[in-house]
Short mmCIF file of C-alpha atoms in Angstrom, two decimals:
data_model
loop_
_atom_site.label_atom_id
_atom_site.label_comp_id
_atom_site.label_asym_id
_atom_site.label_seq_id
_atom_site.Cartn_x
_atom_site.Cartn_y
_atom_site.Cartn_z
CA MET A 1 136.30 135.00 -111.42
CA MET A 2 136.78 138.63 -110.46
CA GLY A 3 134.66 140.01 -113.32
CA LEU A 4 131.76 137.72 -112.40
CA THR A 5 132.11 138.69 -108.77
CA LYS A 6 131.78 142.29 -109.88
CA MET A 7 128.75 141.42 -111.95
CA ARG A 8 127.03 139.89 -108.94
CA LEU A 9 127.96 142.91 -106.86
CA LEU A 10 126.41 145.24 -109.43
CA ASN A 11 123.27 143.11 -109.71
CA VAL A 12 124.16 141.56 -113.06
CA ALA A 13 122.93 138.18 -114.25
CA VAL A 14 123.59 136.19 -117.45
CA LEU A 15 120.85 135.25 -119.94
CA GLY A 16 120.38 134.12 -123.62
CA THR A 17 120.61 136.25 -126.89
CA VAL A 18 118.78 139.34 -128.18
CA LEU A 19 119.10 141.96 -130.95
CA VAL A 20 119.27 145.69 -130.26
CA SER A 21 119.31 148.98 -132.18
CA VAL A 22 119.06 152.77 -131.75
CA CYS A 23 122.39 154.43 -130.98
CA LEU A 24 122.66 156.11 -127.60
CA ARG A 25 124.09 159.62 -127.80
CA PRO A 26 125.85 161.41 -124.95
CA ALA A 27 123.65 163.47 -122.67
CA ARG A 28 123.75 167.24 -122.97
CA ALA A 29 126.25 168.92 -120.68
CA THR A 30 124.14 168.57 -117.56
CA ASP A 31 120.46 168.14 -118.50
CA GLY A 32 119.69 169.68 -115.09
CA SER A 33 121.42 166.80 -113.29
CA TYR A 34 123.84 168.98 -111.36
CA ALA A 35 124.38 169.55 -107.65
CA VAL A 36 126.20 172.43 -106.01
CA VAL A 37 127.54 171.45 -102.59
CA ILE A 38 128.63 174.35 -100.39
CA HIS A 39 129.11 175.20 -96.71
CA GLN A 40 126.22 177.18 -95.22
CA GLU A 41 128.48 180.06 -94.17
CA THR A 42 130.15 180.19 -97.57
CA PHE A 43 126.77 180.36 -99.32
CA ALA A 44 125.69 183.12 -96.93
CA ASP A 45 128.83 185.14 -97.72
CA PRO A 46 127.85 187.87 -100.23
CA ASN A 47 131.21 187.49 -101.96
CA TRP A 48 130.99 183.72 -102.45
CA ARG A 49 127.25 183.34 -103.03
CA PRO A 50 127.49 184.52 -106.70
CA VAL A 51 129.88 181.63 -107.39
CA ALA A 52 127.20 179.13 -106.44
CA GLU A 53 124.43 181.09 -108.14
CA THR A 54 126.39 181.17 -111.40
CA LEU A 55 126.59 177.39 -111.53
CA LEU A 56 123.05 176.83 -110.29
CA SER A 57 121.71 179.09 -113.03
CA ARG A 58 123.82 177.74 -115.88
CA HIS A 59 123.29 174.07 -115.08
CA ASN A 60 119.73 174.25 -113.70
CA GLY A 61 121.29 172.78 -110.58
CA LYS A 62 120.19 171.99 -107.06
CA ILE A 63 121.97 173.14 -103.94
CA VAL A 64 123.04 170.99 -100.99
CA THR A 65 124.55 172.73 -97.98
CA TRP A 66 126.54 171.46 -95.03
CA ASP A 67 127.70 172.87 -91.71
CA ASP A 68 130.08 170.85 -89.54
CA ASP A 69 130.66 167.70 -91.61
CA ILE A 70 130.70 167.26 -95.39
CA ALA A 71 129.57 163.64 -94.95
CA LYS A 72 126.15 164.92 -93.86
CA VAL A 73 125.30 165.92 -97.44
CA LEU A 74 125.06 162.23 -98.39
CA ALA A 75 121.28 162.05 -97.95
CA GLY A 76 120.80 165.18 -100.05
CA LEU A 77 123.01 163.87 -102.83
CA ARG A 78 121.28 160.50 -102.80
CA ALA A 79 117.92 162.23 -103.20
CA ILE A 80 119.18 164.13 -106.24
CA PHE A 81 121.66 161.52 -107.53
CA PRO A 82 123.14 164.02 -109.99
CA ARG A 83 125.39 163.28 -112.92
CA TYR A 84 127.67 166.13 -111.78
CA ALA A 85 128.53 167.49 -108.35
CA CYS A 86 130.55 170.65 -107.79
CA PHE A 87 131.90 171.26 -104.29
CA ILE A 88 132.42 175.00 -103.87
CA CYS A 89 134.73 175.98 -101.03
CA THR A 90 137.07 178.67 -99.83
CA PRO A 91 140.83 177.97 -99.88
CA GLU A 92 140.70 177.38 -96.14
CA GLN A 93 138.10 174.63 -96.64
CA ALA A 94 139.91 172.99 -99.59
CA THR A 95 142.24 170.88 -97.48
CA ARG A 96 143.83 167.55 -98.28
CA GLU A 97 141.36 165.98 -95.85
CA PHE A 98 138.46 167.62 -97.67
CA VAL A 99 139.64 166.11 -100.96
CA ARG A 100 139.82 162.69 -99.28
CA ASP A 101 136.34 163.08 -97.81
CA VAL A 102 134.82 164.10 -101.16
CA HIS A 103 136.37 161.05 -102.83
CA ARG A 104 134.81 158.76 -100.23
CA LEU A 105 131.49 160.58 -100.14
CA THR A 106 130.98 160.34 -103.91
CA ARG A 107 131.38 156.55 -103.79
CA ARG A 108 128.60 156.13 -101.22
CA LEU A 109 125.52 157.19 -103.16
CA ASP A 110 124.78 153.51 -103.82
CA ASP A 111 126.13 150.19 -102.57
CA ASP A 112 128.78 149.42 -105.20
CA PRO A 113 132.42 150.50 -104.68
CA TYR A 114 132.57 152.85 -107.67
CA THR A 115 132.30 156.64 -107.81
CA ASP A 116 128.73 157.69 -108.55
CA VAL A 117 129.08 161.26 -109.89
CA ILE A 118 131.46 163.26 -112.04
CA TRP A 119 132.76 165.76 -109.52
CA GLY A 120 135.11 168.67 -109.01
CA ILE A 121 136.09 171.13 -106.29
CA LEU A 122 135.74 174.79 -107.26
CA THR A 123 137.81 177.29 -105.33
CA GLY A 124 140.10 180.23 -106.02
CA TYR A 125 142.57 182.61 -104.44
CA ASP A 126 139.54 184.64 -103.37
CA ALA A 127 135.85 184.83 -104.24
CA GLY A 128 136.55 186.95 -107.30
CA ASN A 129 138.99 184.39 -108.67
CA ALA A 130 136.54 181.56 -107.93
CA LEU A 131 133.85 183.48 -109.82
CA GLN A 132 136.20 183.71 -112.82
CA VAL A 133 136.51 179.93 -112.72
CA ALA A 134 132.74 179.47 -112.36
CA ARG A 135 131.97 181.81 -115.26
CA CYS A 136 134.17 179.85 -117.66
CA ASN A 137 131.51 178.07 -119.68
CA GLU A 138 132.47 178.20 -123.38
CA PRO A 139 133.43 174.71 -124.58
CA LEU A 140 137.20 174.45 -124.99
CA VAL A 141 138.47 172.59 -128.04
CA ALA A 142 141.92 171.94 -126.65
CA GLY A 143 144.14 171.97 -129.72
CA ARG A 144 147.30 173.63 -128.37
CA LEU A 145 149.57 171.86 -125.88
CA LEU A 146 152.38 173.08 -123.67
CA THR A 147 154.03 170.20 -121.87
CA ALA A 148 157.11 170.09 -119.71
CA THR A 149 157.21 166.29 -119.75
CA VAL A 150 158.00 163.87 -122.56
CA GLY A 151 155.32 161.57 -121.16
CA ALA A 152 152.66 163.74 -122.83
CA PRO A 153 151.24 163.01 -126.29
CA LEU A 154 152.25 165.99 -128.43
CA ASP A 155 151.14 163.99 -131.46
CA SER A 156 147.50 164.09 -130.26
CA TYR A 157 147.30 167.89 -130.53
CA ASP A 158 147.10 170.31 -133.46
CA ALA A 159 150.11 172.30 -132.29
CA GLY A 160 152.31 172.75 -129.27
CA VAL A 161 155.65 172.60 -127.53
CA MET A 162 157.11 169.73 -125.52
CA PHE A 163 160.10 170.17 -123.20
CA ASN A 164 162.22 167.30 -121.91
CA GLU A 165 162.37 167.12 -118.12
CA LEU A 166 164.77 164.16 -118.22
CA GLU A 167 167.55 165.44 -120.48
CA PRO A 168 168.71 169.03 -121.14
CA ASN A 169 169.01 170.92 -124.43
CA THR A 170 166.16 169.20 -126.28
CA TYR A 171 162.57 170.13 -127.02
CA TRP A 172 159.96 169.47 -129.70
CA ARG A 173 157.60 171.78 -131.56
CA LYS A 174 154.53 170.66 -133.49
CA SER A 175 153.00 172.73 -136.27
CA ALA A 176 150.98 172.04 -139.40
CA THR A 177 154.10 170.55 -141.01
CA GLY A 178 154.69 167.99 -138.26
CA ILE A 179 156.84 167.51 -135.15
CA GLU A 180 160.37 168.93 -135.18
CA LYS A 181 163.07 168.09 -132.65
CA MET A 182 165.05 171.18 -131.69
CA SER A 183 167.85 172.30 -129.39
CA CYS A 184 167.45 174.71 -126.49
CA PRO A 185 169.38 176.07 -123.49
CA THR A 186 169.72 173.89 -120.40
CA ASP A 187 167.67 176.44 -118.47
CA THR A 188 164.27 176.51 -120.17
CA THR A 189 162.60 178.80 -117.62
CA GLU A 190 162.18 181.80 -119.93
CA MET A 191 161.02 179.59 -122.82
CA ILE A 192 158.29 177.97 -120.73
CA VAL A 193 157.08 181.34 -119.41
CA ASN A 194 157.03 182.76 -122.95
CA ALA A 195 155.06 179.74 -124.16
CA LEU A 196 152.50 180.32 -121.40
CA ASN A 197 152.29 184.07 -121.91
CA LYS A 198 152.50 184.34 -125.71
CA GLU A 199 151.31 181.08 -127.27
CA ALA A 200 147.96 180.68 -125.45
CA PRO A 201 148.11 176.93 -124.80
CA ASP A 202 144.83 175.19 -124.05
CA VAL A 203 146.45 172.35 -122.11
CA PHE A 204 149.45 172.61 -119.77
CA ILE A 205 150.97 169.29 -118.64
CA THR A 206 153.72 169.00 -116.04
CA SER A 207 155.72 166.43 -114.13
CA GLY A 208 158.91 166.59 -112.06
CA HIS A 209 159.69 167.74 -108.54
CA ALA A 210 157.14 170.05 -106.93
CA THR A 211 155.69 171.12 -103.61
CA GLU A 212 152.79 173.34 -102.67
CA ARG A 213 155.15 176.32 -103.14
CA ASP A 214 157.19 175.55 -106.26
CA TRP A 215 157.83 173.40 -109.34
CA LEU A 216 161.14 172.43 -110.94
CA PRO A 217 160.85 171.92 -114.74
CA GLY A 218 164.19 170.12 -114.86
CA TYR A 219 163.94 166.64 -113.33
CA GLY A 220 167.22 165.14 -114.55
CA TYR A 221 169.19 168.38 -114.62
CA ARG A 222 169.30 171.84 -113.04
CA SER A 223 167.00 174.46 -114.51
CA GLY A 224 164.93 177.26 -113.01
CA VAL A 225 162.03 177.14 -110.59
CA PHE A 226 158.40 178.25 -110.75
CA LYS A 227 157.09 179.85 -107.56
CA CYS A 228 154.03 181.63 -106.23
CA ASP A 229 153.10 184.67 -104.19
CA ASP A 230 149.99 186.75 -103.61
CA ALA A 231 150.31 188.20 -107.12
CA GLY A 232 150.21 184.78 -108.75
CA LEU A 233 152.68 182.54 -110.57
CA TYR A 234 156.23 183.52 -111.49
CA ALA A 235 159.53 181.84 -112.35
CA VAL A 236 163.17 182.41 -111.47
CA ASP A 237 165.94 181.12 -113.72
CA THR A 238 169.34 179.84 -112.61
CA GLN A 239 170.76 183.37 -112.92
CA GLY A 240 168.17 184.78 -110.52
CA ARG A 241 166.10 186.56 -113.17
CA ARG A 242 162.35 186.73 -112.45
CA TYR A 243 159.65 186.14 -115.08
CA ASP A 244 156.01 186.82 -114.20
CA VAL A 245 153.36 184.54 -115.65
CA ALA A 246 150.42 186.40 -117.22
CA SER A 247 148.49 183.88 -119.31
CA PRO A 248 144.80 184.80 -119.14
CA ASN A 249 143.36 182.47 -121.77
CA PRO A 250 141.25 179.69 -120.19
CA LYS A 251 143.20 176.46 -119.98
CA VAL A 252 143.49 173.19 -118.09
CA HIS A 253 146.53 172.05 -116.13
CA LEU A 254 147.33 168.36 -115.80
CA ALA A 255 149.97 168.12 -113.06
CA ILE A 256 150.09 164.40 -113.66
CA GLY A 257 153.51 163.67 -112.19
CA ASN A 258 154.02 166.44 -109.63
CA CYS A 259 154.08 165.85 -105.90
CA LEU A 260 151.87 168.03 -103.70
CA ILE A 261 151.16 170.76 -106.26
CA ALA A 262 147.37 170.48 -105.87
CA HIS A 263 147.49 170.63 -102.06
CA ILE A 264 146.13 173.94 -100.74
CA PRO A 265 147.61 174.54 -97.26
CA ASP A 266 146.92 178.30 -97.47
CA ARG A 267 146.52 181.01 -100.12
CA GLN A 268 150.22 181.21 -100.98
CA CYS A 269 150.31 178.00 -102.99
CA MET A 270 150.86 176.85 -106.55
CA ALA A 271 147.31 175.65 -107.26
CA LEU A 272 145.76 179.02 -106.44
CA ALA A 273 148.54 180.93 -108.23
CA LEU A 274 147.88 178.90 -111.39
CA MET A 275 144.18 179.79 -111.18
CA ARG A 276 144.94 183.44 -110.50
CA SER A 277 147.53 184.41 -113.11
CA ALA A 278 147.90 181.45 -115.48
CA GLY A 279 144.27 181.18 -116.61
CA VAL A 280 143.83 177.67 -115.20
CA ARG A 281 140.10 176.90 -115.03
CA GLN A 282 140.42 173.16 -114.42
CA MET A 283 143.38 171.53 -112.69
CA LEU A 284 144.22 167.90 -112.04
CA GLY A 285 146.89 167.09 -109.48
CA TYR A 286 148.13 165.33 -106.36
CA THR A 287 147.66 166.51 -102.79
CA ILE A 288 150.40 164.14 -101.54
CA PRO A 289 153.89 163.13 -102.70
CA THR A 290 153.23 160.97 -105.74
CA GLY A 291 154.81 157.56 -106.10
CA ASN A 292 152.69 155.12 -108.09
CA GLY A 293 151.33 157.64 -110.59
CA TYR A 294 148.15 155.77 -111.61
CA GLY A 295 145.84 158.55 -110.50
CA GLY A 296 147.63 161.26 -112.46
CA TRP A 297 149.08 159.68 -115.59
CA GLY A 298 145.92 157.66 -116.15
CA VAL A 299 143.83 160.80 -116.55
CA LYS A 300 146.19 161.91 -119.30
CA ASP A 301 145.74 158.48 -120.91
CA TYR A 302 141.94 158.76 -121.04
CA PHE A 303 142.00 162.44 -122.04
CA SER A 304 144.56 162.41 -124.83
CA GLU A 305 146.05 159.00 -125.60
CA LEU A 306 144.45 156.12 -127.49
CA GLN A 307 141.01 157.35 -126.41
CA ALA A 308 141.81 160.94 -127.44
CA GLY A 309 138.75 163.15 -127.81
CA ARG A 310 136.36 160.61 -126.28
CA PHE A 311 136.24 162.20 -122.82
CA THR A 312 136.23 165.69 -121.39
CA LEU A 313 138.93 166.25 -118.78
CA ALA A 314 136.41 165.81 -115.95
CA GLU A 315 135.12 162.62 -117.56
CA ALA A 316 138.71 161.38 -117.94
CA HIS A 317 139.27 161.99 -114.23
CA TYR A 318 136.06 160.10 -113.49
CA ALA A 319 136.92 157.22 -115.84
CA ASN A 320 140.40 156.85 -114.39
CA GLY A 321 138.90 156.72 -110.90
CA LEU A 322 136.65 153.87 -112.01
CA ALA A 323 139.66 152.09 -113.49
CA LEU A 324 141.66 152.53 -110.28
CA ILE A 325 138.86 151.15 -108.10
CA HIS A 326 138.56 148.19 -110.48
CA GLU A 327 142.29 147.49 -110.15
CA LEU A 328 142.19 147.81 -106.36
CA GLU A 329 139.19 145.48 -106.16
CA LYS A 330 141.08 142.86 -108.16
CA ARG A 331 143.95 143.07 -105.68
CA ASN A 332 141.75 143.24 -102.55
CA LEU A 333 143.29 146.63 -101.75
CA ASN A 334 140.22 148.85 -101.94
CA THR A 335 140.15 149.81 -98.26
CA ASP A 336 140.40 153.08 -96.36
CA ALA A 337 143.34 151.71 -94.37
CA ALA A 338 145.30 150.95 -97.53
CA ALA A 339 144.42 154.34 -99.02
CA ASP A 340 145.40 156.19 -95.84
CA SER A 341 148.91 154.75 -96.07
CA HIS A 342 149.51 157.02 -99.11
CA ARG A 343 151.64 154.21 -100.51
CA GLY A 344 151.56 152.30 -103.76
CA LEU A 345 148.44 151.95 -105.87
CA PRO A 346 145.96 152.47 -102.97
CA GLY A 347 147.67 155.76 -102.13
CA ASP A 348 146.29 157.30 -105.33
CA ARG A 349 142.66 156.49 -104.53
CA ASP A 350 141.68 159.55 -102.49
CA THR A 351 144.47 162.03 -103.19
CA VAL A 352 144.11 163.23 -106.80
CA VAL A 353 141.75 166.17 -107.23
CA LEU A 354 140.03 167.93 -110.11
CA TYR A 355 139.58 171.64 -109.45
CA GLY A 356 136.96 173.57 -111.41
CA ASP A 357 133.45 173.08 -112.76
CA PRO A 358 133.19 169.37 -113.67
CA ALA A 359 130.61 170.14 -116.38
CA TRP A 360 132.89 172.55 -118.27
CA PRO A 361 133.43 170.70 -121.57
CA VAL A 362 137.15 170.54 -122.33
CA ARG A 363 138.03 168.04 -125.01
CA ILE A 364 140.92 167.67 -127.44
CA PRO A 365 139.99 167.64 -131.15
CA PRO A 366 138.69 164.31 -132.46
CA ARG A 367 141.34 162.00 -133.87
CA PRO A 368 141.19 158.75 -135.82
CA LEU A 369 141.32 156.17 -133.03
CA PRO A 370 142.62 152.60 -133.09
CA TRP A 371 139.18 151.44 -132.06
CA THR A 372 135.66 152.82 -131.83
CA GLN A 373 133.03 151.95 -129.25
CA THR A 374 129.28 152.35 -129.50
CA VAL A 375 126.22 151.61 -127.39
CA LYS A 376 122.85 150.89 -129.00
CA GLU A 377 119.60 150.42 -127.13
CA LYS A 378 116.03 149.41 -127.88
CA ASP A 379 113.32 148.66 -125.35
CA GLY A 380 115.78 148.05 -122.53
CA HIS A 381 118.14 145.88 -124.60
CA TYR A 382 121.68 147.26 -124.90
CA ARG A 383 124.60 146.30 -127.14
CA PHE A 384 128.09 147.65 -126.47
CA THR A 385 130.47 147.12 -129.40
CA ILE A 386 134.22 147.67 -129.68
CA GLU A 387 135.57 147.61 -133.26
CA THR A 388 139.28 147.84 -134.12
CA HIS A 389 140.48 149.76 -137.18
CA VAL A 390 144.26 149.32 -137.20
CA ARG A 391 146.82 147.01 -135.66
CA SER A 392 147.60 148.56 -132.29
CA ASP A 393 147.62 148.12 -128.51
CA TRP A 394 144.97 148.41 -125.88
CA ASP A 395 145.35 151.43 -123.67
CA ASN A 396 147.02 150.87 -120.30
CA ARG A 397 143.58 151.28 -118.70
CA PRO A 398 140.24 149.49 -119.18
CA VAL A 399 137.94 150.47 -122.02
CA ILE A 400 135.20 152.60 -120.46
CA GLU A 401 131.91 153.85 -121.87
CA LEU A 402 129.89 156.44 -119.96
CA LEU A 403 126.16 155.93 -120.37
CA PRO A 404 123.91 158.97 -120.94
CA HIS A 405 121.47 157.83 -118.24
CA ARG A 406 121.45 155.59 -115.19
CA ILE A 407 120.38 151.95 -115.33
CA HIS A 408 119.75 149.07 -112.91
CA ASP A 409 118.78 145.39 -112.91
CA VAL A 410 121.45 144.56 -115.48
CA ARG A 411 121.41 141.07 -117.05
CA ILE A 412 124.26 139.96 -119.31
CA ILE A 413 123.17 138.11 -122.45
CA GLU A 414 126.36 138.01 -124.53
CA GLY A 415 130.00 138.79 -123.77
CA ALA A 416 130.25 137.57 -120.17
CA GLU A 417 133.65 136.04 -121.05
CA LEU A 418 135.00 139.62 -121.32
CA GLU A 419 134.16 140.04 -117.61
CA PRO A 420 132.54 143.46 -117.99
CA VAL A 421 131.69 145.64 -115.02
CA ILE A 422 128.40 147.41 -115.73
CA GLY A 423 127.57 150.11 -113.23
CA ASP A 424 124.59 152.39 -113.06
CA ASN A 425 126.16 154.84 -115.55
CA PHE A 426 129.18 153.10 -117.09
CA ILE A 427 130.52 150.00 -118.81
CA LEU A 428 134.09 148.92 -117.99
CA VAL A 429 135.96 146.21 -119.89
CA ALA A 430 139.57 145.37 -119.01
CA MET A 431 140.95 144.30 -122.39
CA ARG A 432 144.44 143.99 -120.90
CA ASN A 433 145.04 142.15 -117.63
CA GLU A 434 148.37 143.76 -116.79
CA LEU A 435 149.71 147.19 -115.99
CA LEU A 436 152.60 148.07 -118.30
CA PRO A 437 155.19 150.79 -117.66
CA MET A 438 154.33 154.22 -119.05
CA LYS A 439 155.34 154.65 -122.67
CA GLY A 440 158.12 157.15 -123.13
CA ASN A 441 159.10 160.00 -125.39
CA ARG A 442 156.24 161.31 -127.50
CA GLY A 443 158.77 162.97 -129.80
CA GLU A 444 159.75 159.55 -131.11
CA ALA A 445 157.86 156.69 -132.76
CA LEU A 446 156.07 154.43 -130.30
CA PRO A 447 156.56 150.67 -130.38
CA ILE A 448 153.46 148.59 -131.08
CA ARG A 449 152.96 145.23 -129.37
CA GLY A 450 150.01 144.30 -131.54
CA ASP A 451 147.39 143.54 -128.89
CA PHE A 452 144.76 143.55 -131.62
CA GLU A 453 144.52 143.50 -135.41
CA GLU A 454 142.38 145.53 -137.79
CA GLY A 455 138.78 144.42 -138.11
CA GLN A 456 138.20 142.72 -134.77
CA ARG A 457 134.88 143.11 -132.97
CA PHE A 458 133.98 142.59 -129.32
CA GLN A 459 130.36 142.74 -128.15
CA ILE A 460 128.51 142.79 -124.86
CA THR A 461 124.73 142.52 -124.92
CA PHE A 462 122.60 143.04 -121.84
CA THR A 463 119.19 144.09 -120.63
CA ALA A 464 118.63 146.82 -118.06
CA SER A 465 115.95 149.09 -116.67
CA ARG A 466 116.39 152.81 -116.90
CA VAL A 467 116.40 154.75 -113.62
CA PRO A 468 113.82 157.57 -113.86
CA SER A 469 115.27 161.08 -113.83
CA GLN A 470 114.79 163.10 -110.67
CA PRO A 471 112.14 165.85 -111.07
CA GLN A 472 113.66 169.29 -111.50
#
């Protein structure tokens, strides 16, 4: 069985029964377990050095430098084994190949196939812009949404606007009184710019055609185009009118369905323009043409769908990466050769990037969830419990719990039939053994299959030893 194979791989055995208590609470933002990885020349640059120093000071971090090959930082990262790793680099260093190499590097800190740290790449149009990103440290309660795709969950947010990239003349607005379906012009360029500039969204979600240089909000019809130059982000409507984007409030951008928009070939690109003039302090996107979509849409699922409020955006990116590796392992597709093809499910493995400080806490407001999950521990005995509260469906990704500390020598006592994967800092349980198509319009009621009923409980009990924290 694949789950049991995974358990052997992660040094898991099966034993008899035990009782546990004491609820584990999430670790503080970093607890000093933070690494800054930066090129030696970049750290020596008086303009870029303050970017690293800002993060090192705030997170009580440790620095790891590299010169000719990013892979050479592996020994340094293994010695620290941080919970978070931030790779600071200039735009010229932030290539598609660098993103690939960071993905592969962060899976090599131990001998299992899963990513070992919550990571991000911090860059900017210039050092000053990167410092703006690094200085963004106030927790963001992401209650306001601006989305240009109907695949986003407007219902999970306090307020917001959702445009329809598939059909013209329709959009939705959510306020305290609920969600209202409204009519709009075919060309929504000015409306989207006004929403960015005047409504201070916390979360910006996009899909549709894009390249490193532009983004088309209309996927199924002709609308305007968003572009970039050295001044930042701007848009041009179908009549040739230009609208500059000036949206300074800190926000996150989930480019979950856009091709290429997170690729940084030079400084005149969309990713850097979004950081420079649209207030984007974390960005999630593809560095290649997207086809399968698992790596992008799945982050949205963990961040704001049935597990809404459980994960920060960086944690959602991390959790979705774990889920993708799990799916590839099941299919025997978790290889560099398959990933390098940039095709199908393997093509998403090393090509989706999170820009920004991975320890910046961005989380949507808590919502009543279809299920809750808890971990309790006493004297090395752990119990992970999933309890359902309404009739609903499992998310289209495994249930994942991030542990507040690292463990090893795991031994399953109860719940082996659920085929859990227990890593050094996570528990993964695939409650659904199939990948379903993405659910559609969030302006309409969603159909419920009824995967589970109210009042069900699933438990996994195991013993484990805690890995001692590295001295600071």
